[in-house]
């Protein structure tokens, strides 16, 4: 079996794999035959061999920690450690990404154009081309995503994303993650496995050669194996972004649990939401029970609200429970 590593590692790490339902996660070495790992750029000692002998071998390679192994077309868990900033400014994207930025167009022209499942936006002085797919909720741009991007662009001093670690839940087409990347953040965009192909395409075409950090894509099913796949001992984020994620109404409890899990002390959650159903209002009430919530902006014409939140401490929740 052959695997390709997205990133090299700095320190000694075990390498072990299995394949449940289409993607690779750690497992005991006895489950696999010999495996060879190739790092993205040639360097002395960059080819590793792992042979099964009961326990996994420990290997050392120069680079950054968190070996992120990926079989072609299959996404592995994201790197938990922020890499050094990209040094190249070269635009490696397709020729169609070299069009004149929308910011240079006449003021009367719209900032979004529709063309056979594609939309074009202008944020941070960059043209962003998004491919949509009408066969999935997660592959369509929703009002909350656009509103959150506009808010981040207008309030970049208040929410300075430069060199910050950002996790997006329910990233969909990737618009919010793209804008966060363009604003200097190190982004991990997550969604259901069947959405990742289009998400990865949009992130790649709109960030290559443009961003301080290369964004990552990872599968994340709310409430399922989150502690296993994203152990809090190594994964932490400055910001968690959510945009129009309150629509799978049978999974709202799992969504809230996932929000709480990633919002550790020091983490700020920004959530943009368009209220559509009564269940949305119920979720907001439950959300306020476990988070300290501030309404940042209300956009009446779109019926979108943008919230800032931090997780309540156990002491806060006990005190509120006594008061009620």
CSV table of N, CA and C in Angstrom, one decimal, residues 98-169:
chain,number,residue,atom,x,y,z
A,98,UNK,N,-7.3,34.7,-12.9
A,98,UNK,CA,-6.5,35.9,-13.1
A,98,UNK,C,-7.3,37.1,-13.7
A,99,UNK,N,-8.6,37.0,-13.7
A,99,UNK,CA,-9.5,38.0,-14.1
A,99,UNK,C,-9.4,39.3,-13.3
A,100,UNK,N,-9.8,40.4,-13.8
A,100,UNK,CA,-9.7,41.6,-13.0
A,100,UNK,C,-10.6,41.5,-11.8
A,101,UNK,N,-10.1,42.0,-10.7
A,101,UNK,CA,-10.8,41.9,-9.4
A,101,UNK,C,-12.1,42.7,-9.5
A,102,UNK,N,-13.1,42.2,-8.9
A,102,UNK,CA,-14.4,42.9,-8.9
A,102,UNK,C,-14.4,44.3,-8.3
A,103,UNK,N,-13.4,44.5,-7.4
A,103,UNK,CA,-13.3,45.8,-6.8
A,103,UNK,C,-13.0,46.9,-7.8
A,104,UNK,N,-12.4,46.5,-8.9
A,104,UNK,CA,-12.1,47.5,-10.0
A,104,UNK,C,-13.2,47.8,-10.9
A,105,UNK,N,-14.3,47.1,-10.8
A,105,UNK,CA,-15.4,47.3,-11.7
A,105,UNK,C,-16.2,48.5,-11.3
A,106,UNK,N,-17.1,49.0,-12.1
A,106,UNK,CA,-17.9,50.2,-11.9
A,106,UNK,C,-18.8,49.9,-10.7
A,107,UNK,N,-19.1,51.0,-9.9
A,107,UNK,CA,-19.8,50.9,-8.7
A,107,UNK,C,-21.2,50.3,-8.9
A,108,UNK,N,-21.8,50.5,-10.1
A,108,UNK,CA,-23.2,50.0,-10.3
A,108,UNK,C,-23.3,48.5,-10.5
A,109,UNK,N,-22.1,47.9,-10.8
A,109,UNK,CA,-22.2,46.4,-11.1
A,109,UNK,C,-22.3,45.6,-9.8
A,110,UNK,N,-23.1,44.5,-9.9
A,110,UNK,CA,-23.3,43.7,-8.7
A,110,UNK,C,-22.0,43.0,-8.2
A,111,UNK,N,-21.9,42.6,-7.0
A,111,UNK,CA,-20.7,41.9,-6.4
A,111,UNK,C,-20.8,40.4,-6.5
A,112,UNK,N,-21.9,39.9,-7.1
A,112,UNK,CA,-22.1,38.5,-7.2
A,112,UNK,C,-22.7,38.2,-8.6
A,113,UNK,N,-22.2,37.2,-9.3
A,113,UNK,CA,-22.7,36.8,-10.6
A,113,UNK,C,-23.0,35.3,-10.6
A,114,UNK,N,-24.1,35.0,-11.3
A,114,UNK,CA,-24.5,33.6,-11.3
A,114,UNK,C,-24.1,33.0,-12.7
A,115,UNK,N,-23.5,31.8,-12.8
A,115,UNK,CA,-23.2,31.2,-14.0
A,115,UNK,C,-23.1,29.7,-13.9
A,116,UNK,N,-24.1,29.0,-14.3
A,116,UNK,CA,-24.1,27.6,-14.3
A,116,UNK,C,-23.5,26.9,-13.1
A,117,UNK,N,-24.1,27.3,-11.9
A,117,UNK,CA,-23.7,26.7,-10.7
A,117,UNK,C,-22.4,27.3,-10.1
A,118,UNK,N,-22.0,28.5,-10.6
A,118,UNK,CA,-20.9,29.2,-10.1
A,118,UNK,C,-21.3,30.6,-9.6
A,119,UNK,N,-20.7,31.0,-8.6
A,119,UNK,CA,-20.9,32.4,-8.1
A,119,UNK,C,-19.5,33.1,-7.9
A,120,UNK,N,-19.5,34.4,-8.2
A,120,UNK,CA,-18.2,35.1,-8.1
A,120,UNK,C,-18.4,36.3,-7.1
A,121,UNK,N,-17.5,36.3,-6.1
A,121,UNK,CA,-17.6,37.4,-5.0
A,121,UNK,C,-16.3,38.2,-5.0
A,122,UNK,N,-16.4,39.3,-4.4
A,122,UNK,CA,-15.2,40.1,-4.1
A,122,UNK,C,-15.1,40.4,-2.6
A,123,UNK,N,-14.0,39.8,-2.0
A,123,UNK,CA,-13.7,40.1,-0.6
A,123,UNK,C,-12.2,40.3,-0.5
A,124,UNK,N,-11.8,41.2,0.4
A,124,UNK,CA,-10.4,41.5,0.7
A,124,UNK,C,-9.7,41.9,-0.6
A,125,UNK,N,-10.4,42.5,-1.5
A,125,UNK,CA,-9.7,42.9,-2.8
A,125,UNK,C,-9.4,41.7,-3.7
A,126,UNK,N,-10.0,40.5,-3.4
A,126,UNK,CA,-9.7,39.4,-4.3
A,126,UNK,C,-11.0,38.9,-4.9
A,127,UNK,N,-10.9,38.3,-6.1
A,127,UNK,CA,-12.0,37.7,-6.7
A,127,UNK,C,-12.1,36.2,-6.3
A,128,UNK,N,-13.3,35.8,-5.8
A,128,UNK,CA,-13.5,34.5,-5.3
A,128,UNK,C,-14.5,33.8,-6.2
A,129,UNK,N,-14.1,32.7,-6.8
A,129,UNK,CA,-15.1,31.9,-7.6
A,129,UNK,C,-15.5,30.6,-6.9
A,130,UNK,N,-16.8,30.5,-6.7
A,130,UNK,CA,-17.3,29.4,-5.9
A,130,UNK,C,-18.1,28.5,-6.8
A,131,UNK,N,-17.8,27.2,-6.8
A,131,UNK,CA,-18.6,26.2,-7.6
A,131,UNK,C,-19.6,25.6,-6.6
A,132,UNK,N,-20.9,25.7,-7.1
A,132,UNK,CA,-22.0,25.1,-6.3
A,132,UNK,C,-22.5,23.8,-6.9
A,133,UNK,N,-23.2,23.1,-6.1
A,133,UNK,CA,-23.9,21.9,-6.6
A,133,UNK,C,-25.3,21.9,-5.9
A,134,UNK,N,-26.3,21.8,-6.7
A,134,UNK,CA,-27.7,21.9,-6.2
A,134,UNK,C,-28.1,20.6,-5.6
A,135,UNK,N,-27.3,19.5,-5.6
A,135,UNK,CA,-27.8,18.3,-5.1
A,135,UNK,C,-27.4,18.1,-3.6
A,136,UNK,N,-26.9,19.1,-3.0
A,136,UNK,CA,-26.6,19.0,-1.6
A,136,UNK,C,-26.7,20.4,-0.9
A,137,UNK,N,-27.3,20.4,0.4
A,137,UNK,CA,-27.4,21.6,1.1
A,137,UNK,C,-26.0,22.2,1.4
A,138,UNK,N,-25.0,21.3,1.6
A,138,UNK,CA,-23.7,21.8,1.9
A,138,UNK,C,-22.9,22.3,0.7
A,139,UNK,N,-23.4,22.2,-0.5
A,139,UNK,CA,-22.7,22.7,-1.7
A,139,UNK,C,-23.4,23.9,-2.3
A,140,UNK,N,-24.2,24.6,-1.5
A,140,UNK,CA,-24.9,25.8,-1.9
A,140,UNK,C,-24.5,26.9,-1.0
A,141,UNK,N,-24.3,28.1,-1.5
A,141,UNK,CA,-24.0,29.3,-0.6
A,141,UNK,C,-25.3,29.8,0.0
A,142,UNK,N,-25.3,30.0,1.3
A,142,UNK,CA,-26.5,30.4,2.1
A,142,UNK,C,-26.2,31.9,2.6
A,143,UNK,N,-27.3,32.6,2.9
A,143,UNK,CA,-27.1,34.0,3.3
A,143,UNK,C,-26.2,34.2,4.5
A,144,UNK,N,-26.2,33.3,5.4
A,144,UNK,CA,-25.4,33.5,6.6
A,144,UNK,C,-23.9,33.5,6.3
A,145,UNK,N,-23.5,32.7,5.3
A,145,UNK,CA,-22.1,32.7,4.9
A,145,UNK,C,-21.6,34.0,4.3
A,146,UNK,N,-22.5,34.6,3.4
A,146,UNK,CA,-22.1,35.9,2.8
A,146,UNK,C,-22.1,36.9,3.9
A,147,UNK,N,-23.1,36.9,4.8
A,147,UNK,CA,-23.1,37.9,5.8
A,147,UNK,C,-21.9,37.9,6.8
A,148,UNK,N,-21.5,36.7,7.1
A,148,UNK,CA,-20.3,36.5,8.0
A,148,UNK,C,-19.1,37.0,7.3
A,149,UNK,N,-18.9,36.7,6.0
A,149,UNK,CA,-17.8,37.2,5.3
A,149,UNK,C,-17.7,38.7,5.2
A,150,UNK,N,-18.9,39.3,5.0
A,150,UNK,CA,-18.9,40.8,4.9
A,150,UNK,C,-18.6,41.3,6.3
A,151,UNK,N,-19.0,40.7,7.4
A,151,UNK,CA,-18.8,41.2,8.7
A,151,UNK,C,-17.3,41.1,9.0
A,152,UNK,N,-16.7,40.0,8.7
A,152,UNK,CA,-15.2,39.8,8.9
A,152,UNK,C,-14.4,40.8,8.2
A,153,UNK,N,-14.8,41.1,7.0
A,153,UNK,CA,-14.0,42.0,6.1
A,153,UNK,C,-14.2,43.4,6.7
A,154,UNK,N,-15.4,43.8,7.2
A,154,UNK,CA,-15.6,45.2,7.7
A,154,UNK,C,-15.0,45.3,9.1
A,155,UNK,N,-14.8,44.3,9.8
A,155,UNK,CA,-14.4,44.4,11.2
A,155,UNK,C,-13.1,43.6,11.5
A,156,UNK,N,-12.2,43.7,10.5
A,156,UNK,CA,-10.9,43.0,10.6
A,156,UNK,C,-10.0,43.5,11.8
A,157,UNK,N,-10.2,44.7,12.2
A,157,UNK,CA,-9.4,45.2,13.4
A,157,UNK,C,-10.0,44.6,14.7
A,158,UNK,N,-11.3,44.5,14.8
A,158,UNK,CA,-11.9,43.9,16.0
A,158,UNK,C,-11.6,42.4,16.1
A,159,UNK,N,-11.7,41.7,14.9
A,159,UNK,CA,-11.4,40.3,14.8
A,159,UNK,C,-10.3,40.1,13.9
A,160,UNK,N,-9.1,40.3,14.4
A,160,UNK,CA,-7.8,40.2,13.7
A,160,UNK,C,-7.5,38.7,13.5
A,161,UNK,N,-7.6,38.2,12.3
A,161,UNK,CA,-7.4,36.8,12.1
A,161,UNK,C,-6.0,36.4,11.7
A,162,UNK,N,-5.1,37.4,11.6
A,162,UNK,CA,-3.7,37.1,11.2
A,162,UNK,C,-3.1,36.2,12.2
A,163,UNK,N,-2.6,35.1,11.6
A,163,UNK,CA,-1.9,34.0,12.4
A,163,UNK,C,-2.8,33.3,13.4
A,164,UNK,N,-4.1,33.5,13.3
A,164,UNK,CA,-5.0,32.8,14.2
A,164,UNK,C,-5.4,31.4,13.7
A,165,UNK,N,-5.7,30.5,14.6
A,165,UNK,CA,-6.2,29.1,14.2
A,165,UNK,C,-7.7,29.2,14.1
A,166,UNK,N,-8.3,28.9,13.0
A,166,UNK,CA,-9.7,29.0,12.8
A,166,UNK,C,-10.3,27.6,12.4
A,167,UNK,N,-11.3,27.2,13.0
A,167,UNK,CA,-12.1,26.0,12.6
A,167,UNK,C,-13.4,26.4,12.1
A,168,UNK,N,-13.8,25.9,11.0
A,168,UNK,CA,-15.2,26.2,10.5
A,168,UNK,C,-16.0,24.9,10.6
A,169,UNK,N,-17.2,24.9,11.2
A,169,UNK,CA,-18.1,23.8,11.2
A,169,UNK,C,-19.1,24.0,10.1
